[in-house]
Coordinates of C-alpha atoms and ligand atoms in Angstrom, one line a residue:
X1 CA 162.3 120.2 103.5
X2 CA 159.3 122.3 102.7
X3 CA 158.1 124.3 105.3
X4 CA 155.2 126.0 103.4
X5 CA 151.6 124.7 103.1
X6 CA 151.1 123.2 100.0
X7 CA 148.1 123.1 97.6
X8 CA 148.3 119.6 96.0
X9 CA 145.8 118.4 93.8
X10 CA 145.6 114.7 93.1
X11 CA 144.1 113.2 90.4
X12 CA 143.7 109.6 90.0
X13 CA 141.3 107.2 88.0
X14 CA 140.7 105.2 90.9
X15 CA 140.9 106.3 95.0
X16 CA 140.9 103.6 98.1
X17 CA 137.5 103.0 99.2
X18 CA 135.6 104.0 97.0
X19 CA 137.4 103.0 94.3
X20 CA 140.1 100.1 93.4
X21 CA 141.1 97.9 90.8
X22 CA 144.5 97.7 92.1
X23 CA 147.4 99.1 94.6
X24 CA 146.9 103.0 92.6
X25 CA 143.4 103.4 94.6
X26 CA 145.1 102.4 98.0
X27 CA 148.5 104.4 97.0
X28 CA 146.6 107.9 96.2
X29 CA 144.5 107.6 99.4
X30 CA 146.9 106.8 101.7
X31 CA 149.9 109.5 100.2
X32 CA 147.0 112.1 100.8
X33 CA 146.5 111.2 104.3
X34 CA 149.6 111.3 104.8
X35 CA 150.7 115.1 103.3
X36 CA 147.3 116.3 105.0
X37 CA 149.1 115.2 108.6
X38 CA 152.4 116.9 107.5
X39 CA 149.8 120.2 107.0
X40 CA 149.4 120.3 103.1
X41 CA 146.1 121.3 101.8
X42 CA 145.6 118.0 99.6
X43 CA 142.1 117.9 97.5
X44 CA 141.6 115.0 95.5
X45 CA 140.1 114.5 91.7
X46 CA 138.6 111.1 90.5
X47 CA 135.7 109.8 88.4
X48 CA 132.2 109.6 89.9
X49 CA 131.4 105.8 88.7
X50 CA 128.5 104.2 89.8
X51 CA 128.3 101.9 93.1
X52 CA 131.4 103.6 94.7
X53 CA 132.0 102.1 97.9
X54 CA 131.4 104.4 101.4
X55 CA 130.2 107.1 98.9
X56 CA 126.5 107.2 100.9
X57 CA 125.2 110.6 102.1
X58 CA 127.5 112.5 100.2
X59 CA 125.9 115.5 98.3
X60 CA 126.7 116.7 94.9
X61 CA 128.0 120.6 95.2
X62 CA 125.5 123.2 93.7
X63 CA 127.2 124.4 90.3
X64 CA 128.5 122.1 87.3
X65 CA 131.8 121.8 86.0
X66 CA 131.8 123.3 83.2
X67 CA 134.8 121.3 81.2
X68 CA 136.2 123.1 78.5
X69 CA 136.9 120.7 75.7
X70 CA 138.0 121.0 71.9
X71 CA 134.7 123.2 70.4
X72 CA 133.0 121.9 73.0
X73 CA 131.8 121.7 76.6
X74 CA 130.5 118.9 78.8
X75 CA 128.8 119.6 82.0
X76 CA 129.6 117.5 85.0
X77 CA 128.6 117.2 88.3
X78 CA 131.0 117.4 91.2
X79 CA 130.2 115.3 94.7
X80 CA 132.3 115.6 97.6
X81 CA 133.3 113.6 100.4
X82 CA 136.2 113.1 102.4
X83 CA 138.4 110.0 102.6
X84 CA 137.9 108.5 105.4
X85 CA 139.4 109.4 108.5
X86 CA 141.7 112.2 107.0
X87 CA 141.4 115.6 106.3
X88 CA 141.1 115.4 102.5
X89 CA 138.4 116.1 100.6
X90 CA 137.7 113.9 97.4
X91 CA 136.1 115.0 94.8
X92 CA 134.0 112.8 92.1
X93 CA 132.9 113.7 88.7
X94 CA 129.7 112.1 87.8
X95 CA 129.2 111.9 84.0
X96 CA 126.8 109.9 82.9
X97 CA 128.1 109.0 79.6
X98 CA 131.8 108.6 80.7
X99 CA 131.0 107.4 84.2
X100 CA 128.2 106.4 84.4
X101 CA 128.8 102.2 85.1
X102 CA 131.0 100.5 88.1
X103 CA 134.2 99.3 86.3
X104 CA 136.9 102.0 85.8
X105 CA 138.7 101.0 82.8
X106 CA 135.1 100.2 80.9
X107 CA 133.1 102.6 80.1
X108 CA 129.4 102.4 80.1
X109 CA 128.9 101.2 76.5
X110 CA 131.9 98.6 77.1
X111 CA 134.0 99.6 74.3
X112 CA 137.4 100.2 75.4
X113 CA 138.0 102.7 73.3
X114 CA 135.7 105.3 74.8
X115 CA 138.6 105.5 77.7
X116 CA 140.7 108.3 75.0
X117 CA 137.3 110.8 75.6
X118 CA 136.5 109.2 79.0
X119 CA 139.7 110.0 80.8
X120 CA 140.6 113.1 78.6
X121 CA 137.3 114.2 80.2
X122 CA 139.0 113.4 83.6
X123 CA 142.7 114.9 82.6
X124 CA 140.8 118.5 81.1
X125 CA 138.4 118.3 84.5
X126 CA 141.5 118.6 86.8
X127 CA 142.1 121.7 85.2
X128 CA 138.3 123.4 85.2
X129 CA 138.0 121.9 88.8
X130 CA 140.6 124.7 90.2
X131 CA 139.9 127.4 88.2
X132 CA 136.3 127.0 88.5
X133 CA 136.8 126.7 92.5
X134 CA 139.0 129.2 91.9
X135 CA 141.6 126.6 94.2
X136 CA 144.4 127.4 92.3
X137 CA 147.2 124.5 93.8
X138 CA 151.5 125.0 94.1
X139 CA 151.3 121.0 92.6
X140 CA 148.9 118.6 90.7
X141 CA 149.6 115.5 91.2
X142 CA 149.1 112.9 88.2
X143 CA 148.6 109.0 88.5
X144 CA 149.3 106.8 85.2
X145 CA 148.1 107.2 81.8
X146 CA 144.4 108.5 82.5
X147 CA 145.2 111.6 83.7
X148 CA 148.3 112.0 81.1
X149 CA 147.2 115.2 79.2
X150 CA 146.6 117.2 82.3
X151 CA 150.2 117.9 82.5
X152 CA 149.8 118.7 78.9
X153 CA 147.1 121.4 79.3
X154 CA 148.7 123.4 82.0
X155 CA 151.8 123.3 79.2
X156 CA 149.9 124.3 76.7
X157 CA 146.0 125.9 76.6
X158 CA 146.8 126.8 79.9
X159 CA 149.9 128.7 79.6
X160 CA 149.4 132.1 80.4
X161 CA 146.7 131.6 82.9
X162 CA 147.0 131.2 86.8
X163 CA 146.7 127.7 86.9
X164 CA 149.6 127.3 84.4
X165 CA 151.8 128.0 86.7
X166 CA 151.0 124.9 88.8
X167 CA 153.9 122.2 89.1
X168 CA 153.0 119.0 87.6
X169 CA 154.3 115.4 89.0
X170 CA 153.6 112.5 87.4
X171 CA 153.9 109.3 89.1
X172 CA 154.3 106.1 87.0
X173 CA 152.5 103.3 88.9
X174 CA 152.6 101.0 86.0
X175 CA 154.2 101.9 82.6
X176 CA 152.4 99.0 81.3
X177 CA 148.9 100.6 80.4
X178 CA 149.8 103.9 77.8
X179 CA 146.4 104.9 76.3
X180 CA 146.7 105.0 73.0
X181 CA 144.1 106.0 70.7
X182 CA 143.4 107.7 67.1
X183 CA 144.8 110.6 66.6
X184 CA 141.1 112.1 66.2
X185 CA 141.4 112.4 70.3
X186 CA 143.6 115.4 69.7
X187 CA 140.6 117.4 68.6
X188 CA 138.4 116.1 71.0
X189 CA 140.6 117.3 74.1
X190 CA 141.5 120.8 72.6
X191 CA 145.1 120.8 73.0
X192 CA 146.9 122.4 70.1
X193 CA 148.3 120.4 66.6
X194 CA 151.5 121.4 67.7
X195 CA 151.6 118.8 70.7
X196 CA 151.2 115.9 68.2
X197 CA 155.3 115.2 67.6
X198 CA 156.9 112.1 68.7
X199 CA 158.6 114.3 71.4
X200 CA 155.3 115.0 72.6
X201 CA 152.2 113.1 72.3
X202 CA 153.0 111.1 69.4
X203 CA 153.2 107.3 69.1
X204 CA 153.3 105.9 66.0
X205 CA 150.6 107.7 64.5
X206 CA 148.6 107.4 67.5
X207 CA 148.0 109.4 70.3
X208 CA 149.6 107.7 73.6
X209 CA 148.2 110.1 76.8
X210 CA 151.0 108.2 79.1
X211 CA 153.8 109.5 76.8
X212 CA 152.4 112.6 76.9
X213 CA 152.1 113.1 80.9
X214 CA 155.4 111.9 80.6
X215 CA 156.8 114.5 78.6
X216 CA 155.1 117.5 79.6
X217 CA 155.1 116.8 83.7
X218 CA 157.6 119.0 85.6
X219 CA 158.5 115.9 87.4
X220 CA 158.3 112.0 87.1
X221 CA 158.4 109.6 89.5
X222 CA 157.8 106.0 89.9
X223 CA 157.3 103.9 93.0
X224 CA 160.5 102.4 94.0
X225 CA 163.6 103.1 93.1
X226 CA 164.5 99.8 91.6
X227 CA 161.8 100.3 89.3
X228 CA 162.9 103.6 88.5
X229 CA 166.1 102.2 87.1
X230 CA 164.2 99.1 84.9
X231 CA 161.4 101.7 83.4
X232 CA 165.3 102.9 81.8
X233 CA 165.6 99.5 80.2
X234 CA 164.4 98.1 76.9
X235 CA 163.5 95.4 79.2
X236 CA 160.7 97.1 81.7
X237 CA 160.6 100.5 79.5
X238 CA 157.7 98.8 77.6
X239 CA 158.9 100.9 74.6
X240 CA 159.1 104.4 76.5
X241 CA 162.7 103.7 77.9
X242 CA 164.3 105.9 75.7
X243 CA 162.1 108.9 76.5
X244 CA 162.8 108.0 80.4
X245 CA 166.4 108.2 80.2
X246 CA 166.1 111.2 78.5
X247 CA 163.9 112.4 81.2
X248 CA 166.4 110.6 84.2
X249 CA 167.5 113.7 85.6
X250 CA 163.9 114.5 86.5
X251 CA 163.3 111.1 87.6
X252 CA 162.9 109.4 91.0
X253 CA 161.7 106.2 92.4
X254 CA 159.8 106.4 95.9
X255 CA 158.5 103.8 97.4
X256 CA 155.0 103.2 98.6
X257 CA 154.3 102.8 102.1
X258 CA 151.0 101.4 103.5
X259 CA 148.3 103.2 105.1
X260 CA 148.3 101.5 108.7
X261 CA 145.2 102.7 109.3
X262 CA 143.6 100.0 106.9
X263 CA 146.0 97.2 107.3
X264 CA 147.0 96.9 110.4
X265 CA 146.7 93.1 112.5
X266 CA 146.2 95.3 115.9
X267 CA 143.3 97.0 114.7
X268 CA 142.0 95.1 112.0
X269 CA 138.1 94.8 112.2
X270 CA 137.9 92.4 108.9
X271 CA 139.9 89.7 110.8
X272 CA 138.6 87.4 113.8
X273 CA 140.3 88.9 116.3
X274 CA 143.5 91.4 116.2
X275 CA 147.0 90.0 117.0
X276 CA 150.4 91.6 117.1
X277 CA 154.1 90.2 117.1
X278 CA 154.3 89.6 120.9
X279 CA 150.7 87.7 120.8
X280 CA 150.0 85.5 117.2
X281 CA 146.9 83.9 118.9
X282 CA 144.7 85.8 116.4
X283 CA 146.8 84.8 113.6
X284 CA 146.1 80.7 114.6
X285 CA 142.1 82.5 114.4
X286 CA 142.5 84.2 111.0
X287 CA 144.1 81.0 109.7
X288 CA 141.2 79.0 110.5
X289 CA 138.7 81.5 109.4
X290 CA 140.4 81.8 105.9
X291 CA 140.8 77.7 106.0
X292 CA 136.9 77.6 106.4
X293 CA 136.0 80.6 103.5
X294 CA 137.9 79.3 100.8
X295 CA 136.3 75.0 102.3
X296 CA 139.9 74.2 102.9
X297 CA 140.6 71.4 105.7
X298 CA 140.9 73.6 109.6
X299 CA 144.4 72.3 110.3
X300 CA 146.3 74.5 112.3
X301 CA 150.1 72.7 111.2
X302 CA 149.5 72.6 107.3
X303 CA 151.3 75.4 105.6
X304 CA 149.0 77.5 103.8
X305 CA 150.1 79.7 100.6
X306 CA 147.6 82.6 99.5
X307 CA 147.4 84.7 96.7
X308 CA 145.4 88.4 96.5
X309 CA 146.0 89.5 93.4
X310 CA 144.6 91.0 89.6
X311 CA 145.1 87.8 87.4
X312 CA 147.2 89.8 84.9
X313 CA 150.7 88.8 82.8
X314 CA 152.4 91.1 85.0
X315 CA 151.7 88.4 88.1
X316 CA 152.9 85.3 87.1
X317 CA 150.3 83.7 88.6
X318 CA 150.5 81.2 85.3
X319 CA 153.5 79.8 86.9
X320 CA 151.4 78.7 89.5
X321 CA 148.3 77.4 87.7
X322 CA 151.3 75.7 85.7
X323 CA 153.1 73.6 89.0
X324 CA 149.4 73.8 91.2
X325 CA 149.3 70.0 90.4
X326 CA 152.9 69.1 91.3
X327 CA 152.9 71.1 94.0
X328 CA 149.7 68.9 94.9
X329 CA 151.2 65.7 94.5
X330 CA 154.9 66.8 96.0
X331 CA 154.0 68.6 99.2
X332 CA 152.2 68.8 102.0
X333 CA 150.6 72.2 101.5
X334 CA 147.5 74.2 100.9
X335 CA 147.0 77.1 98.5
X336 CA 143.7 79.7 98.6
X337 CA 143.7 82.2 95.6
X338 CA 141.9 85.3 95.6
X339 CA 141.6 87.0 92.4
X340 CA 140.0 88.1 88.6
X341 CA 141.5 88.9 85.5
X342 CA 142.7 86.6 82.4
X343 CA 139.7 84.2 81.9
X344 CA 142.4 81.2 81.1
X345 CA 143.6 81.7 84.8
X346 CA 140.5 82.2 86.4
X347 CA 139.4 78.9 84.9
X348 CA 142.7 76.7 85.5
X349 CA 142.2 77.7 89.5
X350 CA 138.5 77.0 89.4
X351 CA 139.8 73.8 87.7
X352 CA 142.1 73.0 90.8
X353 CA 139.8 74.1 93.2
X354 CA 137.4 71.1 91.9
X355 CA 140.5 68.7 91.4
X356 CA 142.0 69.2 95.3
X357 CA 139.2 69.5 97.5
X358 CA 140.0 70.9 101.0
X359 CA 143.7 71.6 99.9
X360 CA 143.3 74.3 96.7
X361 CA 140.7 77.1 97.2
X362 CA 140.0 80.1 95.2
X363 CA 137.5 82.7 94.8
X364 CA 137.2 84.7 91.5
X365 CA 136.2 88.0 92.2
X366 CA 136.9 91.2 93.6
X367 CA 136.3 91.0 97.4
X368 CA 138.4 93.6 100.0
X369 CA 137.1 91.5 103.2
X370 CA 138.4 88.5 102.3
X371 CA 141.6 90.1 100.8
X372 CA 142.8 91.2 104.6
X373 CA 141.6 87.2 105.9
X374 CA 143.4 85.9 102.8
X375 CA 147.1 87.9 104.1
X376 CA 146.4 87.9 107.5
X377 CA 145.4 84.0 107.7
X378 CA 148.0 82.3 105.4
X379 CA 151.8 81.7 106.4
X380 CA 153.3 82.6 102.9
X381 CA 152.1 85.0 100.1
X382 CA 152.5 84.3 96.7
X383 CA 154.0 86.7 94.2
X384 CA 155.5 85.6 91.5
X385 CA 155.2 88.8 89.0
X386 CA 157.3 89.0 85.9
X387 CA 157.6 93.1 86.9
X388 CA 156.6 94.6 89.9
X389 CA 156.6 98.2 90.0
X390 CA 156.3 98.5 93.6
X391 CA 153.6 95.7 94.9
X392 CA 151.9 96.1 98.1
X393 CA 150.7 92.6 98.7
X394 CA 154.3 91.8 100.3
X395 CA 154.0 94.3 102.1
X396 CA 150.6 93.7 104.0
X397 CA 151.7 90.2 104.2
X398 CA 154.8 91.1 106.5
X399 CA 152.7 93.5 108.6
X400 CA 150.6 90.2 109.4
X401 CA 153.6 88.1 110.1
X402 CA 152.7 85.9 106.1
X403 CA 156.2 85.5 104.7
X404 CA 156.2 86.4 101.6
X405 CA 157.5 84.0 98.4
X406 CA 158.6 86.6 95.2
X407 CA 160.3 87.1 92.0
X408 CA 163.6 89.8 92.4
X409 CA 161.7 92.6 90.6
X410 CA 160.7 96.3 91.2
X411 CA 159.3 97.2 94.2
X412 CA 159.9 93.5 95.4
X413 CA 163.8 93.8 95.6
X414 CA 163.2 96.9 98.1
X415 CA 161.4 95.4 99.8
X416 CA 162.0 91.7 100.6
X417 CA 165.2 90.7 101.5
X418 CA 166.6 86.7 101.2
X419 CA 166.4 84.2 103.8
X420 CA 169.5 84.0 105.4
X421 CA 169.7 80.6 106.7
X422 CA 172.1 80.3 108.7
X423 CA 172.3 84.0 110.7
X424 CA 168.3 83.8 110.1
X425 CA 168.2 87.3 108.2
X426 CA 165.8 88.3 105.6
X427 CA 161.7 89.0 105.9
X428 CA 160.5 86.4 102.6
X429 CA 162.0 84.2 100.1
X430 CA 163.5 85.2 96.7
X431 CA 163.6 83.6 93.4
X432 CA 164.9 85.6 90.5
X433 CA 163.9 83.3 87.2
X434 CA 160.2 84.1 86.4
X435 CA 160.3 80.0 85.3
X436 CA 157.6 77.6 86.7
X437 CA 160.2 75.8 88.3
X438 CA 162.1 78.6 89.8
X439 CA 158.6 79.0 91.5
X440 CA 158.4 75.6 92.3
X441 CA 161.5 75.2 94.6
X442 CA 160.9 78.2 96.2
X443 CA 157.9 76.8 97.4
X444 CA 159.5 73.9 98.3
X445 CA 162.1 75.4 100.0
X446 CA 159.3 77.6 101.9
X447 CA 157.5 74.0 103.1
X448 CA 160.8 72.5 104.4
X449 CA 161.5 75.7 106.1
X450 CA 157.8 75.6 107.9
X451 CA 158.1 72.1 108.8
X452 CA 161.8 71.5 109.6
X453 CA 162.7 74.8 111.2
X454 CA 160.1 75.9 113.0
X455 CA 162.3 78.4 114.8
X456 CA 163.9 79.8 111.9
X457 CA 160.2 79.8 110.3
X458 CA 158.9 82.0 113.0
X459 CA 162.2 84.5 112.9
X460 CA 161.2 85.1 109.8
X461 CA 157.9 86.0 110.1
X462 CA 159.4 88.6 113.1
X463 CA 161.4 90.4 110.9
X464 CA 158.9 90.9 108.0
X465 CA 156.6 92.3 111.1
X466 CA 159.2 94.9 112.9
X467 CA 159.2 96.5 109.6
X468 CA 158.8 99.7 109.1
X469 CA 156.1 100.5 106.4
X470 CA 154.4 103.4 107.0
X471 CA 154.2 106.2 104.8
X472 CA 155.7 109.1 106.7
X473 CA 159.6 109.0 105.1
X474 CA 157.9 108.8 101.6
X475 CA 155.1 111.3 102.1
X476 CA 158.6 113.8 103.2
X477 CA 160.4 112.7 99.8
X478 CA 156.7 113.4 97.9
X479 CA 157.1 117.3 99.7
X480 CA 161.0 117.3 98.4
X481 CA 160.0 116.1 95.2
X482 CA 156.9 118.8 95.3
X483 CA 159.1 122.0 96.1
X484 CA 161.9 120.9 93.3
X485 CA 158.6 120.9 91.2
X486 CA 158.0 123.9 92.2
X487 CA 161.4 125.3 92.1
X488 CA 161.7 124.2 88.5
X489 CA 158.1 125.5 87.2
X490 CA 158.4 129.0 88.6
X491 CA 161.9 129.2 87.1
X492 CA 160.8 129.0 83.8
X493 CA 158.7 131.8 84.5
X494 CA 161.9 134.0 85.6
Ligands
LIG1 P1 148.5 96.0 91.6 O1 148.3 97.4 91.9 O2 149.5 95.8 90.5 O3 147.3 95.2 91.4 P2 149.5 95.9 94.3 O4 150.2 94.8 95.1 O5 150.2 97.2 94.4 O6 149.3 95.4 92.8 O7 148.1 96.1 94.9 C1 147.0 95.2 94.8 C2 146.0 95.7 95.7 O8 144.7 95.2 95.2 C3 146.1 95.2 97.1 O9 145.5 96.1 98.0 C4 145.3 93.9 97.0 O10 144.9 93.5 98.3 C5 144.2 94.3 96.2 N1 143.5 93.2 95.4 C6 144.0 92.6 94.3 N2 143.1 91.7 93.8 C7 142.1 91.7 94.7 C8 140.8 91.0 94.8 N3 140.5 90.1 93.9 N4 140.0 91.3 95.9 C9 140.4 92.2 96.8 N5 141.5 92.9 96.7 C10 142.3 92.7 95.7
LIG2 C1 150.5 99.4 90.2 C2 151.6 98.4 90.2 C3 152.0 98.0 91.6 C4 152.0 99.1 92.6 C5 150.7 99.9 92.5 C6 150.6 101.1 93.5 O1 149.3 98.9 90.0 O2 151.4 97.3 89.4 O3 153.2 97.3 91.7 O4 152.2 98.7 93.9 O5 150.5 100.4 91.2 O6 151.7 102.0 93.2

């Protein structure tokens, strides 16, 4: 265990609250909390979109960034403010032609393809960000695809220089999402030809920033451990499995804990009124309140099944819009979905929302107030995913006492163990075939258990809430994982 202060920079496409699409904003904010309380100096690196949330008063700091890219460079202008109730100081980029719109993964023209220059803007700005603050750190610390050629500049361009001798770690959060775009990007970002091999940057022709992160980082690691073996697989390697295996000995799943801080039923200002294991009153209060938002019926002895989630593939939430009506028709149960993605699904839950007034409610959008009413209110949590790499849904759900219901994958098999029936073991309910009716049973099974054992019902909402979530044994495997970085980088220098 490290007992030196380290100098971490994290860099991350999105960052918890100013920014989030999905579980990688909450993740990098809360794993940088957490290293700041074990001592580590931890800065962190992200776009400056527009209409960031919590961002108000925050100046921008007196020079530019001057970012150094192929023939050319781009000015930017860096803002800081610190996350909230930490240490940490987060750092945003504004650029108005990369950043300068609210979504993330859209740039402000809405062609998708500006994301190769937008985030190789970001990934070359990690870089000029500590040598221009002359903050050189021990570790930088990547997230997924849009930072993937930062671990490739301090191999390459920045070789040689102090920064070069940083440790990179590169955390897959979802090896879904690769980046891949013409081969023209090369120039752009100013790395050398001689990166372009299919043991390097190269993907069929293309230039794929994920592969290349996961090449050139010191370190890899994903966030479980159960994931860490499927990314291995033809089956959840989504066509980078080989290169992971050949990468295994510098692999490891951690999983993600969940900043308490945020989600936490004591403490919770977004819910009616705080409850905790030894008094659910406020639960019975949140249910109602989440009954009453999504126009559901106010009945205290319904079961109700929620959903907070991106409307994805990766979700299975099309099980669900494919058994909503039988489910409808079979059992006594409400369902309130909050969620946007896949216009197909956002249209067959608007479509059941209309069809089963008072028992099927949804909300198509992005809303973080409603997201903690959602878990803390309902009595099960739906996820169904095809993969998982880690999920933190479950996770909040059992924090609130919300059992969750999910499919045996990823981050879901660490952490949500079977019903035991009979010795009334277990924090959710499993299901392992991502099939509609897989889904459908489980539910089913979850309804009789509500209704028929109440006492084995309420057990089970115990145990998911005398977990242990927090992040402080992952944020001591990050440090390991940090000083076998380093061990490894400055050997090569040796
Ligand atoms: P992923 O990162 O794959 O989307 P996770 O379970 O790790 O899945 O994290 C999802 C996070 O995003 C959770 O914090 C969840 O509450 C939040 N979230 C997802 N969809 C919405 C939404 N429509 N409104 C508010 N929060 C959402
Ligand atoms: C990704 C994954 C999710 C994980 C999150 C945070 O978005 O889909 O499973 O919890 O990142 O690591």
């Amino acid at each position: 265990m490290t007992m030196k202060k380290l100098r971490i920079l994290m860099v991350s496409p999105e960052v918890a609250p100013f920014k989030k699409v999905g579980g990688l904003a909450d993740v990098v904010a809360a794993l940088s909390k957490a290293l700041a309380v074990l001592g580590h100096d931890v800065r962190i690196l992200m776009p400056r979109y527009t209409e960031l949330r919590g961002f108000e008063g925050s100046e921008p700091l007196e020079r530019p960034l001057i970012v150094r890219l192929g023939g050319h460079e781009a000015y930017g202008r860096l803002w800081r403010q610190p996350l909230p109730g930490s240490k940490v100081d987060c750092y945003c980029i504004e650029h108005n032609q990369y950043f300068g719109a609210p979504s993330v993964y859209v740039g402000p023209t809405g062609n998708e393809k500006d994301n190769g220059q937008r985030f190789t803007f970001l990934s070359r700005a990690a870089i000029d960000f500590c040598e221009q603050l002359d903050w050189i750190p021990d570790v930088v610390h990547c997230h997924d695809w849009a930072c993937g050629l930062t671990p490739v500049y301090l191999n390459t361009t920045e070789a040689g220089r102090p920064i070069g001798r940083a440790a990179s770690v590169f955390t897959i959060h979802n090896l879904e999402h690769h980046g891949w775009f013409h081969r023209s990007l090369l120039r752009f970002s100013g790395l050398p030809e001689s990166v372009f091999r299919s043991d390097g940057l190269e993907s069929m022709g293309e230039l794929n920033m994920l592969k290349g992160g996961l090449y050139h980082a010191t370190k890899i690691t994903t966030v479980s451990p159960t994931y860490a073996a499927e990314v291995q697989t033809p089956d959840g390697g989504c066509g980078l499995n080989a290169l992971l295996r050949f990468r295994a000995s510098d692999l490891i799943g951690v999983l993600n804990g969940v900043d308490l801080d945020e989600w936490n039923p004591e403490t919770d200002p977004l819910i009616p009124q705080p409850f905790s294991a030894d008094n659910m009153q406020g639960k019975a209060a949140a249910k109602a309140a989440l009954q009453k938002a999504y126009g559901l019926a106010v009945n205290p002895s319904v079961p109700l099944f929620t959903v907070v989630s991106r409307l994805a593939n990766q979700k299975g939430l099309d099980l669900l819009a494919a058994i909503a009506d039988r489910l409808m028709a079979d059992m006594h149960i409400q369902v309130a979905v909050l969620g946007t993605g896949e216009p197909t699904l956002e249209h067959a839950f608007h479509g059941l929302t209309a069809r089963y007034p008072g028992r099927f409610g949804s909300y198509i959008g992005f809303n973080n107030e409603l997201a903690h009413l959602t878990i803390a209110g309902a009595d099960c949590f739906l996820m169904p995913s095809r993969f998982e790499p880690c999920g933190l849904g479950q996770m909040y759900s059992m924090i609130y006492g919300t059992v969750p219901i999910v499919r045996a994958t990823g981050g879901l098999i660490d952490t949500v163990k079977q019903f035991e029936e009979d010795r009334v073991l277990g924090n959710g309910f499993v299901f392992h075939h991502p099939t509609a009716n897989a889904l459908y049973y489980t539910i089913g099974w979850a309804c009789a258990t509500y209704y028929d054992h109440q006492a084995k019902f309420k057990k089970l909402r115990q145990n998911g809430m005398s977990g242990n979530y927090s992040w402080d044994a992952s944020a001591r495997k990050y440090e390991a994982i940090y000083d076998w970085a380093i061990d490894s980088r400055l050997a090569a220098f040796r």
